[in-house]
Amino acid sequence: MDVPVLAPETDAMRVAPSSVTPSTADPLWWRSAVIYQVYIRSFADGNGDGTGDLAGVRSRLGYLRDLGVDALWFTPWYASPLADGGYDVSDYRAIHPAFGELAEAEALIREALELGIRTIIDVVPNHISDQHEWFQAALAAGPGSPERERFWFHPGAGPNGDEMPNHWVSNFQGDTWTRTTNADGTPGEWYLHLFAPEQPDLNWNHPDVRREHEDVLRFWFDRGVGGVRIDSAALLVKDPALPEVPELVEAGGHPNTDRDDVHDIYRSWRAIADSYPGTRVLVGEVWMPDPVRFANYLRPDEMHTAFNFDFMTRPWRAFELRESIESMLEVHAPVNAPSTWVLSNHDITRPVTRYGRVDSAFAFANKRFGTPTDLELGTRRARAAALLSAALPGSLYIYQGDELGLPEVEDLPDGARQDPMHFRSQGVDPGRDGCRVPLPWSGQHPPFGFSPPELTWKAGGAAPAQPWLPQPQDWAKYTVEAQEHDAGSMLCLYRAALRIRRELDVLSDGGLEWLASEPDVIAFSRGGGFVSVTNLADRPIVLPEHHEVLLSSSELVDAPSGDGRLAPDSTAWLRT
Ligand code: GLC
């Protein structure tokens, strides 16, 4: 029988009435924080409707404390038609009714803080939902109206205006312009959307747009959030002439990406963040191949950190990973910002799947159905990658479910898929639903404790609600319940790693020193007698001299005879 999820009796669920832990008083907490990404729809369902919610998260705060995280980043939890999983916000000051209410979010922020866990919210400034009152007002007000100036409305090109104003490319594939219909039924102006048509781009030259977002920041900082993750942060400012993208783009010269003016926005946001007590951080989603342009976002009066996506996109090869680590540390040094380490998120193929493929690099454009995957190999490497990334200097992001070693779900029924990336690719790209499947908590059968079965039974004997995306039947082995007491599980590995990371001062802020090693090995010291070694060779390697193996992602070969060697695709943490 499933273990009831919401039973308040069990320890893991009880929120201890403790005082705020010292770590929340540390102004530099963000430089080495472990940040757990909650995709709220799929984390835990508190009311039995098959969709994750705030009540579910509150009931699992004990789990997050035991995991050892410093902060939670919530993907958008606001009112939204969910055309893009909530990245289409219709009201920033309201919680989506399926997730709960504002008062509950406030309670969650408070309760988490009592456990020493900060909350980071997601702000999506490039676009809003087409159902947002501003966009609805703009459609109603018609061409030439002040309401339309908050967006990018434009007459079409060509003699009848029936061609798009330009040919900018969408991150979601497909067109970036959609034509409107006038009140009298005739074809009207076009509007810009760098993502789906349900996500019209805002005009950041408009003072209302700036003011509104500054108010939204204050609204949430007033409610105690510790930071803001900034969606699509490099895209906000556009060249008002809306020119085509030139063949050769000079730095700062792209008409819709990384324009120099975008930095003014973050300077003003930083001033707002700094006006609050405690350190409220700005974390940018900045996809930027040019390292210097990337680092510009991290200047001392702009964002605190930005996602380092380079590491995550690299294949499982020592040379590639070492080069990525080196270059990321180098990029961050001049602006004195810590790097972030990210193995995945709600947009990316799960690590155990990715690392189990012949091509273990990640690129959106390469995602295909039916790619052969060796999950055993992928899991082994993902364990090694977890320890490698947790040993690096900077802040660490963990996407929910990676600590359980969940694989990408690649065989979702077509009718269940929701991601616009899938549909806009004409079904070629599997999309991102496969990494968003609800978490398995306990029991032998779906919903694996994700929804509380006892509530649905009480509500009239109906069958328990099915999760909004179906879970594979064979996920019993991945539940928290199954892993919690299995010393060899991914969950126990993560818990042990985060405990050691917290206990050892040398693993907080700072640098690293590379150790001489053979080419397929990544070995470095963090000082204070701590060494991390990752073996990407195809045979076991002899470990550097050490006093103690603190943690290892796989059993040492020949251990416990004393001369243990590190198996392929493994990481060991050593005290030397
Ligand atoms: C970011 C989000 C992604 C979303 C997109 C548009 O890349 O991570 O999930 O679809 O922005 O808002």
XYZ file of C-alpha atoms and ligand atoms in Angstrom:
588
model
C 0.000 0.000 0.000
C 1.148 3.544 -0.687
C 2.504 5.468 2.238
C 0.135 8.411 2.712
C 1.816 11.595 1.609
C 0.213 14.151 3.775
C 0.134 12.245 7.048
C 1.429 14.916 9.414
C 2.813 12.288 11.802
C 5.965 11.406 9.873
C 9.162 13.231 10.730
C 10.223 14.129 7.214
C 7.103 16.202 6.823
C 7.082 18.085 10.078
C 8.335 21.659 9.944
C 10.350 22.075 13.095
C 9.643 25.393 14.829
C 13.306 26.327 14.824
C 14.740 29.803 14.695
C 16.339 31.121 11.527
C 19.628 29.267 11.093
C 22.887 31.243 10.972
C 23.284 30.622 7.255
C 20.311 32.892 6.532
C 22.145 35.709 8.246
C 25.167 35.390 5.981
C 25.227 38.252 3.447
C 27.338 36.153 1.060
C 25.066 33.095 1.245
C 24.505 33.134 -2.505
C 28.151 32.670 -3.451
C 28.184 29.009 -2.498
C 24.504 28.217 -1.963
C 22.886 24.945 -2.972
C 19.705 25.927 -4.776
C 16.977 23.389 -5.465
C 14.715 24.095 -8.402
C 11.067 23.373 -7.696
C 8.931 22.835 -10.774
C 5.848 23.305 -8.674
C 3.374 21.542 -10.945
C 5.338 18.342 -10.548
C 6.844 18.480 -7.065
C 4.046 17.328 -4.735
C 0.279 17.563 -4.896
C -1.329 18.567 -1.616
C -4.998 18.616 -2.598
C -5.333 15.482 -4.671
C -6.110 16.995 -8.060
C -3.024 15.578 -9.793
C -1.195 18.934 -10.012
C 1.595 19.913 -7.642
C 0.906 22.899 -5.415
C 2.076 25.048 -2.525
C 0.453 22.729 0.018
C 2.488 19.881 -1.458
C 5.724 21.849 -1.118
C 4.890 22.864 2.457
C 4.290 19.227 3.353
C 7.725 18.341 1.966
C 9.867 21.080 3.471
C 11.318 18.512 5.833
C 12.526 16.532 2.838
C 14.260 19.602 1.423
C 15.859 20.426 4.751
C 17.134 16.851 5.053
C 18.496 17.017 1.533
C 20.522 19.994 2.712
C 19.582 22.833 0.370
C 19.995 26.542 1.100
C 17.346 27.940 -1.221
C 14.440 26.957 -3.445
C 13.942 28.438 -6.882
C 10.311 28.189 -7.927
C 9.507 28.202 -11.618
C 6.611 30.637 -12.180
C 3.795 30.050 -9.707
C 1.643 32.964 -10.821
C -1.759 33.155 -12.482
C -1.250 31.926 -16.031
C -3.056 30.057 -18.798
C -0.007 27.714 -18.751
C 0.527 27.967 -22.502
C 4.248 27.625 -21.709
C 4.162 25.975 -18.297
C 3.638 29.309 -16.497
C 6.224 31.334 -18.454
C 3.169 33.164 -19.739
C 2.200 35.201 -16.692
C -1.218 36.845 -16.562
C -0.908 38.292 -13.049
C 2.355 38.540 -11.116
C 0.638 39.337 -7.853
C -1.595 36.283 -7.816
C -0.741 32.613 -7.389
C -2.168 30.234 -9.963
C -5.366 28.860 -8.370
C -4.230 25.297 -9.075
C -1.160 25.972 -6.913
C -2.849 27.834 -4.037
C -3.192 31.392 -2.828
C -0.942 34.324 -2.082
C -1.308 33.854 1.689
C -0.070 30.301 1.274
C 2.962 31.437 -0.690
C 3.713 33.891 2.113
C 3.413 31.099 4.664
C 5.685 28.887 2.590
C 8.341 31.600 2.290
C 8.227 32.034 6.073
C 8.265 28.344 6.936
C 11.136 27.649 4.589
C 13.125 30.504 6.101
C 12.550 29.054 9.552
C 14.380 25.982 8.267
C 17.174 28.176 6.903
C 15.925 27.865 3.321
C 15.469 30.959 1.175
C 13.004 31.338 -1.655
C 13.884 32.541 -5.131
C 11.049 33.390 -7.485
C 11.024 33.468 -11.257
C 10.368 36.723 -13.098
C 9.639 36.616 -16.825
C 10.222 40.161 -18.050
C 10.601 39.612 -21.788
C 6.962 38.732 -22.344
C 3.636 38.264 -20.607
C 0.586 36.156 -21.312
C -1.707 37.182 -24.133
C -4.435 36.955 -21.456
C -2.737 39.616 -19.291
C -4.936 42.687 -18.949
C -2.369 44.869 -20.723
C -2.405 42.745 -23.841
C -6.160 42.365 -23.857
C -6.460 46.162 -23.505
C -3.983 46.624 -26.359
C -5.962 44.342 -28.651
C -9.203 46.131 -27.765
C -7.767 49.642 -28.113
C -6.620 49.104 -31.685
C -3.766 50.422 -33.853
C -2.056 53.629 -32.812
C -3.352 53.428 -29.211
C -1.114 54.056 -26.204
C -2.085 50.572 -24.936
C -0.319 49.018 -27.924
C 2.905 50.896 -27.201
C 3.678 48.574 -24.305
C 4.217 45.820 -26.896
C 5.660 45.504 -30.385
C 2.660 45.972 -32.643
C 3.550 46.744 -36.218
C 1.874 46.932 -39.628
C 2.749 43.990 -41.859
C 5.185 44.208 -44.770
C 4.176 43.742 -48.393
C 1.464 45.561 -50.352
C -1.409 44.234 -48.206
C 0.500 44.103 -44.959
C 0.126 40.352 -44.955
C 3.813 39.600 -44.538
C 5.624 39.555 -41.200
C 7.410 42.830 -40.326
C 10.736 40.950 -40.175
C 12.103 37.424 -40.070
C 13.484 37.115 -36.575
C 13.898 33.521 -35.481
C 12.020 32.122 -32.502
C 13.714 30.185 -29.716
C 10.720 27.916 -30.020
C 11.020 27.567 -33.820
C 8.141 28.825 -35.962
C 7.182 32.450 -36.578
C 7.867 35.341 -34.233
C 4.964 37.475 -35.435
C 1.225 36.878 -35.288
C -1.344 38.969 -37.096
C -4.262 40.455 -35.168
C -7.809 40.990 -36.369
C -9.376 44.449 -36.175
C -12.695 45.073 -34.432
C -14.454 45.127 -37.823
C -13.061 41.705 -38.714
C -10.408 42.932 -41.162
C -6.804 41.716 -40.789
C -4.892 44.062 -38.501
C -1.393 44.728 -37.191
C 1.109 42.073 -36.261
C 2.672 41.629 -32.812
C 6.080 40.275 -31.872
C 6.608 37.144 -29.765
C 10.091 35.676 -29.552
C 8.456 32.594 -28.025
C 4.878 31.337 -28.545
C 2.043 33.610 -29.782
C 0.571 33.380 -26.265
C 3.698 35.230 -25.025
C 3.728 38.724 -26.584
C 7.032 40.560 -26.093
C 6.974 43.677 -23.960
C 8.434 46.970 -25.128
C 11.124 47.794 -22.597
C 11.464 51.326 -23.923
C 8.085 52.020 -22.373
C 8.166 53.498 -18.860
C 5.095 51.480 -17.759
C 6.934 48.252 -18.470
C 9.905 49.290 -16.367
C 7.793 50.647 -13.529
C 5.561 47.603 -13.414
C 8.478 45.180 -13.118
C 10.138 47.268 -10.433
C 6.866 47.145 -8.507
C 6.665 43.387 -8.974
C 10.162 43.017 -7.531
C 9.202 45.095 -4.508
C 5.966 43.161 -4.127
C 7.881 39.901 -3.701
C 10.868 41.301 -1.807
C 8.325 42.733 0.657
C 7.099 39.172 1.101
C 10.538 37.992 2.076
C 11.847 36.310 -1.040
C 15.615 35.988 -1.110
C 16.052 36.446 -4.818
C 14.790 36.521 -8.336
C 15.621 34.285 -11.282
C 15.368 36.397 -14.410
C 13.970 34.573 -17.426
C 15.449 35.136 -20.895
C 17.407 38.000 -19.395
C 19.366 39.021 -22.494
C 16.351 39.452 -24.764
C 14.455 42.353 -23.223
C 15.672 45.302 -25.278
C 14.974 45.467 -29.013
C 16.132 47.774 -31.750
C 12.974 49.869 -32.283
C 13.616 49.921 -36.030
C 13.075 46.129 -35.956
C 15.735 45.436 -38.614
C 16.569 41.942 -39.876
C 19.397 40.203 -38.013
C 22.609 41.033 -39.916
C 24.681 38.146 -41.205
C 27.641 39.216 -39.130
C 26.543 40.512 -35.747
C 28.938 42.805 -33.940
C 28.946 42.680 -30.131
C 25.896 44.582 -28.933
C 24.584 44.918 -32.474
C 21.985 42.159 -32.494
C 18.506 43.665 -32.886
C 16.913 41.574 -30.117
C 19.620 39.935 -28.002
C 22.195 41.287 -25.568
C 21.831 44.925 -26.533
C 23.900 47.304 -24.446
C 20.864 49.075 -23.021
C 19.637 45.927 -21.317
C 22.171 46.507 -18.539
C 20.387 49.667 -17.358
C 17.434 47.501 -16.427
C 19.504 45.229 -14.218
C 21.289 48.144 -12.609
C 17.968 49.525 -11.506
C 16.859 46.084 -10.301
C 20.074 45.692 -8.348
C 19.474 49.018 -6.627
C 16.039 47.785 -5.581
C 17.416 44.447 -4.353
C 20.147 46.249 -2.403
C 17.621 48.499 -0.713
C 16.300 45.461 1.196
C 17.875 43.967 4.314
C 19.721 40.676 3.877
C 21.106 39.921 0.446
C 18.378 39.609 -2.185
C 19.952 38.125 -5.263
C 19.429 38.474 -8.985
C 20.126 35.289 -10.960
C 20.093 35.618 -14.713
C 19.099 33.134 -17.342
C 21.658 34.361 -19.836
C 22.403 32.099 -22.793
C 25.511 33.821 -24.151
C 28.372 32.146 -25.975
C 30.647 35.214 -25.775
C 32.269 35.017 -22.323
C 32.970 38.723 -22.049
C 29.407 39.660 -22.945
C 28.202 37.044 -20.443
C 30.325 38.477 -17.647
C 28.943 41.961 -18.324
C 25.712 40.839 -16.637
C 27.658 40.056 -13.487
C 29.313 43.399 -12.947
C 29.085 44.456 -9.289
C 26.064 46.713 -9.843
C 24.087 44.172 -11.899
C 23.207 40.538 -11.279
C 24.785 38.450 -8.551
C 25.059 35.286 -10.621
C 23.883 33.829 -13.923
C 23.381 30.250 -15.015
C 26.472 28.670 -16.432
C 24.961 26.548 -19.191
C 28.264 25.742 -20.836
C 29.158 22.925 -18.452
C 25.762 21.267 -18.881
C 25.930 21.284 -22.654
C 29.365 19.604 -22.789
C 29.753 15.910 -23.581
C 31.057 13.475 -20.975
C 34.722 13.858 -21.849
C 37.460 14.957 -19.494
C 38.959 17.445 -21.900
C 35.599 19.114 -22.546
C 34.562 19.303 -18.910
C 37.928 20.555 -17.724
C 37.998 23.183 -20.423
C 34.506 24.303 -19.448
C 35.398 24.549 -15.767
C 38.591 26.460 -16.543
C 36.934 28.892 -18.896
C 33.973 29.485 -16.595
C 36.211 30.256 -13.630
C 38.251 32.563 -15.842
C 35.166 34.375 -17.152
C 33.853 35.039 -13.659
C 37.119 36.138 -12.076
C 37.339 39.712 -13.424
C 33.868 40.591 -12.131
C 34.444 38.707 -8.861
C 31.228 36.736 -9.273
C 30.997 33.061 -8.391
C 30.149 30.634 -11.153
C 27.020 28.540 -10.948
C 27.023 24.786 -11.642
C 23.951 23.402 -13.277
C 23.463 19.844 -14.534
C 19.933 20.347 -15.769
C 16.669 22.212 -15.361
C 13.065 22.066 -16.568
C 14.196 22.721 -20.161
C 16.990 20.143 -20.420
C 17.165 16.378 -20.958
C 17.699 14.661 -17.591
C 21.407 13.932 -16.871
C 21.049 10.155 -16.435
C 19.540 9.997 -19.917
C 21.877 12.514 -21.531
C 25.056 10.920 -20.204
C 23.873 7.491 -21.318
C 24.022 8.401 -24.992
C 26.705 8.180 -27.636
C 26.390 11.949 -28.048
C 26.267 13.072 -24.427
C 26.381 16.799 -25.222
C 23.162 18.781 -24.929
C 21.683 20.967 -27.666
C 18.012 21.843 -28.057
C 18.294 21.422 -31.805
C 19.480 17.812 -31.507
C 16.640 16.419 -29.412
C 14.959 13.503 -31.189
C 12.611 10.660 -30.324
C 14.128 7.206 -30.098
C 17.746 8.148 -29.321
C 19.378 4.980 -27.917
C 20.260 5.369 -24.247
C 22.199 3.236 -21.784
C 20.583 4.266 -18.499
C 22.958 2.281 -16.341
C 25.949 4.079 -17.842
C 24.106 7.402 -17.741
C 23.271 6.972 -14.068
C 26.840 6.102 -13.217
C 28.075 9.218 -14.975
C 25.346 11.391 -13.493
C 26.459 10.274 -10.031
C 30.029 11.202 -10.897
C 28.871 14.528 -12.353
C 26.867 15.279 -9.209
C 29.978 14.988 -7.033
C 32.183 16.778 -9.552
C 29.858 19.781 -9.780
C 29.243 19.860 -6.013
C 32.986 20.121 -5.430
C 33.476 23.134 -7.693
C 33.632 26.690 -6.352
C 30.369 28.582 -6.766
C 26.681 27.985 -6.260
C 25.087 24.671 -7.140
C 21.694 24.145 -8.745
C 19.777 20.884 -8.414
C 16.708 20.346 -10.541
C 14.022 18.421 -8.681
C 14.209 14.715 -9.390
C 17.875 14.717 -10.361
C 18.590 13.812 -6.739
C 16.440 10.718 -7.371
C 18.217 9.920 -10.629
C 15.002 10.199 -12.622
C 15.409 9.520 -16.319
C 13.839 11.588 -19.063
C 10.392 10.135 -19.816
C 10.501 9.656 -23.552
C 7.356 7.673 -24.188
C 4.681 10.024 -22.909
C 1.388 9.487 -24.705
C 0.950 12.094 -27.425
C -2.246 13.348 -25.838
C -0.404 14.155 -22.600
C 2.263 16.373 -24.135
C 1.959 20.075 -23.423
C 5.188 21.741 -24.439
C 4.940 24.336 -27.219
C 8.510 23.452 -28.236
C 7.227 20.025 -29.293
C 4.238 21.348 -31.208
C 6.075 24.202 -32.892
C 8.695 21.759 -34.205
C 5.884 19.890 -35.966
C 6.448 17.031 -33.545
C 10.144 16.523 -34.440
C 11.474 17.780 -31.095
C 10.154 15.632 -28.207
C 9.923 18.835 -26.176
C 10.509 19.327 -22.489
C 7.624 17.406 -20.926
C 9.860 14.379 -20.379
C 11.845 16.120 -17.631
C 8.716 17.564 -16.008
C 6.955 14.375 -14.947
C 5.650 14.472 -11.344
C 8.044 13.171 -8.682
C 7.615 9.692 -7.222
C 7.569 9.783 -3.421
C 6.397 6.390 -2.234
C 4.559 3.172 -3.017
C 4.513 0.712 -5.871
C 2.119 2.289 -8.362
C 1.370 5.689 -9.881
C 0.888 8.289 -8.559
C 3.682 7.025 -6.256
C 2.574 9.266 -3.411
C 2.684 12.388 -5.594
C -1.006 12.945 -4.865
C -2.475 11.983 -1.517
C -4.764 9.048 -2.269
C -6.560 9.186 1.055
C -7.983 12.642 0.253
C -9.479 11.572 -3.059
C -10.948 8.490 -1.472
C -12.593 10.628 1.179
C -13.934 12.949 -1.488
C -16.383 10.296 -2.655
C -14.580 7.069 -3.322
C -13.441 8.172 -6.765
C -10.191 6.803 -8.183
C -7.156 8.794 -7.045
C -6.378 11.718 -9.351
C -3.838 10.909 -12.016
C -0.802 13.204 -12.208
C -1.083 15.883 -14.904
C 1.684 14.090 -16.811
C 1.607 10.304 -16.458
C 4.467 8.658 -14.560
C 6.045 5.463 -15.914
C 4.689 2.318 -14.250
C 8.182 1.221 -13.228
C 9.099 4.235 -11.120
C 8.699 2.453 -7.742
C 12.485 2.062 -7.667
C 12.952 5.831 -7.899
C 10.683 6.841 -5.002
C 12.099 8.730 -2.045
C 10.781 5.918 0.120
C 12.716 3.294 -1.825
C 15.943 5.311 -1.871
C 15.963 6.815 1.576
C 17.445 3.785 3.310
C 19.458 2.423 0.422
C 23.016 3.604 0.984
C 23.790 3.073 -2.704
C 20.943 5.258 -3.980
C 21.222 8.546 -5.811
C 19.299 10.246 -2.996
C 21.760 9.059 -0.352
C 24.651 10.187 -2.540
C 23.165 13.685 -2.860
C 22.419 13.891 0.862
C 25.933 12.824 1.780
C 27.503 15.206 -0.735
C 25.520 18.199 0.463
C 26.256 17.362 4.092
C 29.999 17.249 3.411
C 29.805 20.393 1.305
C 28.156 22.159 4.210
C 30.553 20.811 6.818
C 33.797 21.576 5.008
C 34.604 25.281 4.935
C 36.949 24.768 1.997
C 33.960 23.808 -0.147
C 32.329 27.194 0.253
C 33.468 30.263 -1.643
C 36.977 30.219 -3.093
C 39.070 28.813 -5.873
C 40.547 25.506 -6.930
C 43.943 24.147 -7.772
C 44.318 21.666 -10.621
C 46.277 18.545 -9.798
C 48.503 16.846 -12.326
C 46.670 13.852 -13.720
C 46.401 11.722 -16.810
C 44.322 13.241 -19.616
C 41.069 11.381 -18.876
C 41.036 12.357 -15.229
C 39.799 15.586 -13.668
C 41.501 16.175 -10.343
C 41.621 19.310 -8.251
C 42.106 20.447 -4.713
C 39.955 22.988 -2.923
C 42.594 23.516 -0.265
C 42.458 22.331 3.337
C 43.250 18.775 2.325
C 40.201 18.271 0.102
C 40.646 16.672 -3.310
C 38.061 15.679 -5.913
C 38.972 13.138 -8.590
C 36.778 12.155 -11.531
C 37.767 9.244 -13.708
C 36.539 9.463 -17.303
C 39.012 6.844 -18.549
C 37.819 3.386 -19.481
C 39.739 1.622 -16.697
C 40.167 2.050 -12.947
C 42.781 4.561 -11.803
C 44.960 4.762 -8.747
C 43.824 7.526 -6.420
C 46.232 10.235 -5.281
C 47.646 9.678 -1.834
C 44.976 10.324 0.789
C 43.978 9.734 4.411
C 40.345 9.055 3.819
C 37.792 8.605 1.083
C 35.041 11.010 2.137
C 32.605 9.938 -0.532
C 32.664 8.068 -3.785
C 30.043 7.874 -6.519
C 30.734 4.168 -7.034
C 32.361 1.475 -4.960
C 36.131 1.512 -5.191
C 37.608 -1.362 -7.122
C 39.536 -3.815 -4.898
C 38.267 -2.102 -1.759
C 38.213 -2.730 1.146
C 41.692 -4.223 0.863
C 43.097 -0.753 1.263
C 44.411 -0.081 -2.227
C 41.064 0.887 -3.737
C 41.125 2.264 -7.252
C 38.543 4.580 -8.745
C 36.325 2.868 -11.321
C 35.549 4.456 -14.703
C 32.863 7.172 -14.755
C 33.224 7.841 -11.053
C 34.156 10.671 -8.713
C 35.780 10.345 -5.310
C 36.202 13.020 -2.660
C 39.341 12.580 -0.634
C 40.857 13.978 2.506
C 44.557 14.294 1.803
C 13.157 30.229 -20.389
C 12.489 29.153 -19.555
C 11.663 28.306 -20.457
C 10.628 29.170 -21.143
C 11.275 30.333 -21.873
C 10.265 31.372 -22.285
O 14.098 29.710 -21.250
O 13.440 28.423 -18.841
O 11.049 27.248 -19.773
O 9.895 28.391 -22.042
O 12.213 30.998 -21.070
O 9.792 32.073 -21.181
